[in-house]
Amino acid sequence: MHFTQGRRDLIDTEKFSLFKHEIKAVVFDIDGTLTDTIGQIIECTRLTFSHHSLPIPPQADIQSIIGKKLLEGLTSLLPQDKKSLGEAVTATYRSFYAADEKLRQNILFNGVNELFTLLKNKNYKIGIASGKSTAGINRTLEETGLDVFVDAVCSGDEVPSKPDKAMMLTVAERLFLEPHELLGVGDAGMDIEMYHNAGSHSCAVESGVWSGDGFKVLKPEIIVPDVSHLIKLFS
């Protein structure tokens, strides 16, 4: 079964009570976790490859690179004899993205504001660990109003791409916490692998790239359909 296929309504939260007392911060991915933007990323990638008269990658291949640094992800989608076009293709992607308001829309999933408010009221810190650029993260946080909640950020242009542990370790350092005191929340396999590599706790959400069935092989400690299900766990 492909990681995008299968159920997206799985709920497995039994282990949360075993480590909830350790958690002092929740660290979120953005695309597909907090914002409903996977379709926009796919469309922008298709427009970019078409512009360069390149074979348009299958949707599943595009989904597989979401979360990586943009240059690294797009270059990996290029045919072997076209890898040298990576920087040009990335520049085109950024140009299309900047020019089209629909591609830039940041639509929060239901429950995000309520969850962030709850976490702050209960004195949890909030972090962001995303493969987006620093500018992209800041724009998303400002446009959605989430910037007032966030205590620390690490972007894809600061450290190696997920699933390398550096991004999570950087967020922990900036929060003045140990990695095991963080719960990472993400929608892709590379998110869960990063949390595990860093020694942090892991929560998979089925609202973005990976399905619940796809996540099973990675054994995240929590699986929920979307972040709104965390409201009950932290209440």
Tab-separated table of C-alpha atoms in Angstrom:
chain	number	residue	atom	x	y	z
A	1	MET	CA	0.000	0.000	0.000
A	2	HIS	CA	1.289	3.459	-0.933
A	3	PHE	CA	1.740	5.856	1.998
A	4	THR	CA	-1.014	8.149	0.674
A	5	GLN	CA	-3.558	5.329	0.452
A	6	GLY	CA	-5.749	3.898	3.167
A	7	ARG	CA	-7.831	5.192	6.050
A	8	ARG	CA	-7.600	8.752	7.284
A	9	ASP	CA	-9.882	8.357	10.280
A	10	LEU	CA	-7.635	6.263	12.525
A	11	ILE	CA	-7.377	7.310	16.167
A	12	ASP	CA	-4.711	5.814	18.413
A	13	THR	CA	-4.015	7.885	21.527
A	14	GLU	CA	-3.669	5.205	24.203
A	15	LYS	CA	0.046	5.867	24.794
A	16	PHE	CA	-0.414	9.605	25.394
A	17	SER	CA	-1.206	9.182	29.086
A	18	LEU	CA	2.144	7.404	29.536
A	19	PHE	CA	4.216	10.431	28.534
A	20	LYS	CA	1.907	13.452	28.848
A	21	HIS	CA	3.632	14.427	32.099
A	22	GLU	CA	6.920	14.830	30.181
A	23	ILE	CA	5.587	17.229	27.568
A	24	LYS	CA	6.451	20.897	27.979
A	25	ALA	CA	6.100	21.973	24.341
A	26	VAL	CA	4.297	20.956	21.169
A	27	VAL	CA	6.162	21.425	17.884
A	28	PHE	CA	4.174	21.568	14.660
A	29	ASP	CA	4.867	21.144	10.975
A	30	ILE	CA	2.891	23.620	8.832
A	31	ASP	CA	1.770	22.388	5.391
A	32	GLY	CA	-0.816	19.631	5.762
A	33	THR	CA	-0.645	19.862	9.556
A	34	LEU	CA	-1.788	23.392	10.414
A	35	THR	CA	-2.690	24.648	6.941
A	36	ASP	CA	-4.648	22.990	4.135
A	37	THR	CA	-2.049	23.683	1.426
A	38	ILE	CA	-1.092	20.307	-0.076
A	39	GLY	CA	-3.248	20.883	-3.175
A	40	GLN	CA	-1.618	24.264	-3.791
A	41	ILE	CA	1.872	22.765	-3.607
A	42	ILE	CA	0.926	20.059	-6.104
A	43	GLU	CA	-0.613	22.600	-8.503
A	44	CYS	CA	2.365	24.956	-8.309
A	45	THR	CA	4.758	22.088	-8.995
A	46	ARG	CA	2.769	21.003	-12.027
A	47	LEU	CA	2.707	24.559	-13.409
A	48	THR	CA	6.446	24.844	-12.894
A	49	PHE	CA	7.337	21.612	-14.669
A	50	SER	CA	4.973	22.436	-17.536
A	51	HIS	CA	6.597	25.860	-17.921
A	52	HIS	CA	9.985	24.180	-18.386
A	53	SER	CA	8.530	21.538	-20.758
A	54	LEU	CA	9.472	18.825	-18.282
A	55	PRO	CA	7.529	15.629	-17.612
A	56	ILE	CA	4.994	16.387	-14.885
A	57	PRO	CA	5.696	14.147	-11.877
A	58	PRO	CA	2.940	11.867	-10.555
A	59	GLN	CA	0.989	13.353	-7.665
A	60	ALA	CA	2.343	10.779	-5.229
A	61	ASP	CA	5.922	11.751	-6.135
A	62	ILE	CA	5.153	15.419	-5.519
A	63	GLN	CA	3.563	14.565	-2.187
A	64	SER	CA	6.645	12.607	-1.187
A	65	ILE	CA	8.883	15.714	-1.291
A	66	ILE	CA	6.578	18.014	0.693
A	67	GLY	CA	8.444	19.010	3.837
A	68	LYS	CA	11.907	19.003	2.281
A	69	LYS	CA	13.814	22.117	1.294
A	70	LEU	CA	12.250	23.365	-1.931
A	71	LEU	CA	15.412	23.144	-4.055
A	72	GLU	CA	16.209	19.663	-2.791
A	73	GLY	CA	12.661	18.415	-3.280
A	74	LEU	CA	12.113	19.816	-6.766
A	75	THR	CA	15.543	18.655	-7.958
A	76	SER	CA	14.742	15.123	-6.821
A	77	LEU	CA	11.681	15.162	-9.103
A	78	LEU	CA	13.697	16.090	-12.193
A	79	PRO	CA	14.781	13.433	-14.718
A	80	GLN	CA	18.387	12.381	-14.174
A	81	ASP	CA	19.624	14.284	-17.227
A	82	LYS	CA	17.848	17.472	-16.099
A	83	LYS	CA	19.136	17.723	-12.522
A	84	SER	CA	21.178	20.788	-13.485
A	85	LEU	CA	17.900	22.695	-13.897
A	86	GLY	CA	17.161	22.464	-10.177
A	87	GLU	CA	17.878	26.084	-9.340
A	88	ALA	CA	16.017	27.411	-12.395
A	89	VAL	CA	12.994	25.232	-11.650
A	90	THR	CA	13.012	26.369	-8.028
A	91	ALA	CA	13.135	30.027	-9.103
A	92	THR	CA	10.175	29.431	-11.424
A	93	TYR	CA	8.210	27.749	-8.631
A	94	ARG	CA	8.815	30.711	-6.344
A	95	SER	CA	7.782	33.091	-9.131
A	96	PHE	CA	4.495	31.274	-9.805
A	97	TYR	CA	3.821	31.052	-6.077
A	98	ALA	CA	4.440	34.757	-5.528
A	99	ALA	CA	2.287	35.811	-8.486
A	100	ASP	CA	-0.818	33.754	-7.724
A	101	GLU	CA	-2.837	34.686	-4.658
A	102	LYS	CA	-4.710	31.375	-4.715
A	103	LEU	CA	-1.445	29.450	-4.443
A	104	ARG	CA	-0.413	31.595	-1.466
A	105	GLN	CA	-3.600	31.226	0.559
A	106	ASN	CA	-3.035	29.989	4.088
A	107	ILE	CA	-6.194	28.215	5.205
A	108	LEU	CA	-6.008	26.862	8.740
A	109	PHE	CA	-7.569	23.528	9.529
A	110	ASN	CA	-10.487	23.594	11.941
A	111	GLY	CA	-9.451	23.680	15.561
A	112	VAL	CA	-5.969	25.162	15.149
A	113	ASN	CA	-6.716	28.453	16.900
A	114	GLU	CA	-8.614	26.682	19.674
A	115	LEU	CA	-5.747	24.224	20.190
A	116	PHE	CA	-3.073	26.927	20.274
A	117	THR	CA	-5.114	28.979	22.734
A	118	LEU	CA	-5.587	25.941	24.969
A	119	LEU	CA	-1.884	25.063	24.902
A	120	LYS	CA	-0.827	28.577	25.871
A	121	ASN	CA	-3.435	28.764	28.623
A	122	LYS	CA	-1.987	25.539	30.045
A	123	ASN	CA	1.564	26.933	29.821
A	124	TYR	CA	2.823	24.684	27.053
A	125	LYS	CA	5.345	26.234	24.686
A	126	ILE	CA	4.670	26.080	20.951
A	127	GLY	CA	7.286	25.515	18.268
A	128	ILE	CA	7.352	25.285	14.485
A	129	ALA	CA	9.598	22.856	12.580
A	130	SER	CA	8.945	23.231	8.861
A	131	GLY	CA	10.857	22.731	5.637
A	132	LYS	CA	9.492	26.074	4.424
A	133	SER	CA	11.866	29.023	4.253
A	134	THR	CA	12.119	31.398	7.185
A	135	ALA	CA	10.308	34.055	5.139
A	136	GLY	CA	7.595	31.561	4.196
A	137	ILE	CA	7.046	30.474	7.781
A	138	ASN	CA	6.890	34.048	9.014
A	139	ARG	CA	4.388	34.994	6.329
A	140	THR	CA	2.144	32.042	7.162
A	141	LEU	CA	2.259	32.733	10.892
A	142	GLU	CA	1.563	36.443	10.439
A	143	GLU	CA	-1.268	35.981	7.930
A	144	THR	CA	-3.006	33.371	10.086
A	145	GLY	CA	-2.409	35.190	13.363
A	146	LEU	CA	-0.529	32.232	14.832
A	147	ASP	CA	2.621	34.296	15.330
A	148	VAL	CA	1.362	35.517	18.713
A	149	PHE	CA	1.351	31.935	20.022
A	150	VAL	CA	4.699	30.675	18.732
A	151	ASP	CA	7.787	30.593	20.961
A	152	ALA	CA	10.399	29.152	18.592
A	153	VAL	CA	10.841	28.366	14.899
A	154	CYS	CA	13.313	26.404	12.801
A	155	SER	CA	13.055	26.534	9.022
A	156	GLY	CA	14.330	24.509	6.108
A	157	ASP	CA	16.923	27.111	5.150
A	158	GLU	CA	18.679	26.818	8.522
A	159	VAL	CA	19.396	23.094	8.827
A	160	PRO	CA	19.465	19.865	6.772
A	161	SER	CA	16.106	18.636	5.492
A	162	LYS	CA	13.869	16.307	7.450
A	163	PRO	CA	14.168	13.541	8.598
A	164	ASP	CA	17.522	14.803	9.896
A	165	LYS	CA	17.154	15.513	13.611
A	166	ALA	CA	18.828	18.935	13.458
A	167	MET	CA	15.594	20.880	12.983
A	168	MET	CA	13.937	19.345	16.028
A	169	LEU	CA	17.054	19.716	18.142
A	170	THR	CA	17.284	23.376	17.148
A	171	VAL	CA	13.695	24.010	18.224
A	172	ALA	CA	14.370	22.259	21.547
A	173	GLU	CA	17.442	24.420	22.103
A	174	ARG	CA	15.529	27.601	21.297
A	175	LEU	CA	12.805	26.585	23.733
A	176	PHE	CA	15.445	25.788	26.408
A	177	LEU	CA	14.053	22.254	26.660
A	178	GLU	CA	15.289	18.717	26.173
A	179	PRO	CA	14.128	16.830	23.038
A	180	HIS	CA	12.144	14.300	25.121
A	181	GLU	CA	10.067	17.184	26.508
A	182	LEU	CA	8.727	17.938	23.007
A	183	LEU	CA	5.759	16.391	21.190
A	184	GLY	CA	6.181	16.694	17.439
A	185	VAL	CA	3.063	16.879	15.267
A	186	GLY	CA	3.290	16.290	11.520
A	187	ASP	CA	1.516	14.881	8.475
A	188	ALA	CA	4.392	13.134	6.677
A	189	GLY	CA	6.673	10.213	7.292
A	190	MET	CA	9.750	12.452	7.331
A	191	ASP	CA	8.198	14.372	10.252
A	192	ILE	CA	7.734	11.233	12.346
A	193	GLU	CA	11.212	9.978	11.471
A	194	MET	CA	12.683	13.340	12.502
A	195	TYR	CA	10.905	13.247	15.866
A	196	HIS	CA	12.160	9.725	16.479
A	197	ASN	CA	15.701	10.633	15.376
A	198	ALA	CA	15.721	13.558	17.801
A	199	GLY	CA	14.408	11.518	20.728
A	200	SER	CA	11.133	13.463	20.857
A	201	HIS	CA	7.590	12.179	21.164
A	202	SER	CA	5.558	11.817	17.976
A	203	CYS	CA	2.039	12.517	16.765
A	204	ALA	CA	0.933	11.776	13.195
A	205	VAL	CA	-2.006	13.653	11.680
A	206	GLU	CA	-3.840	12.271	8.646
A	207	SER	CA	-4.838	15.678	7.254
A	208	GLY	CA	-1.969	16.051	4.805
A	209	VAL	CA	0.371	13.784	2.878
A	210	TRP	CA	0.269	10.410	4.663
A	211	SER	CA	-2.732	8.269	5.536
A	212	GLY	CA	-3.223	6.613	8.893
A	213	ASP	CA	-2.546	3.227	7.351
A	214	GLY	CA	0.617	4.604	5.765
A	215	PHE	CA	1.867	5.843	9.137
A	216	LYS	CA	1.546	2.460	10.861
A	217	VAL	CA	4.923	1.210	9.649
A	218	LEU	CA	6.647	4.186	11.332
A	219	LYS	CA	4.912	3.573	14.668
A	220	PRO	CA	4.144	7.130	15.809
A	221	GLU	CA	3.048	7.235	19.442
A	222	ILE	CA	-0.196	8.994	18.519
A	223	ILE	CA	-2.263	8.923	15.321
A	224	VAL	CA	-5.227	11.276	14.867
A	225	PRO	CA	-7.186	12.508	11.834
A	226	ASP	CA	-6.202	16.155	12.426
A	227	VAL	CA	-4.872	18.521	15.077
A	228	SER	CA	-8.342	19.301	16.446
A	229	HIS	CA	-8.269	15.873	18.117
A	230	LEU	CA	-5.421	17.087	20.321
A	231	ILE	CA	-7.764	19.535	22.058
A	232	LYS	CA	-9.376	16.731	24.020
A	233	LEU	CA	-6.003	15.194	24.915
A	234	PHE	CA	-4.646	18.442	26.353
A	235	SER	CA	-7.862	19.586	28.047
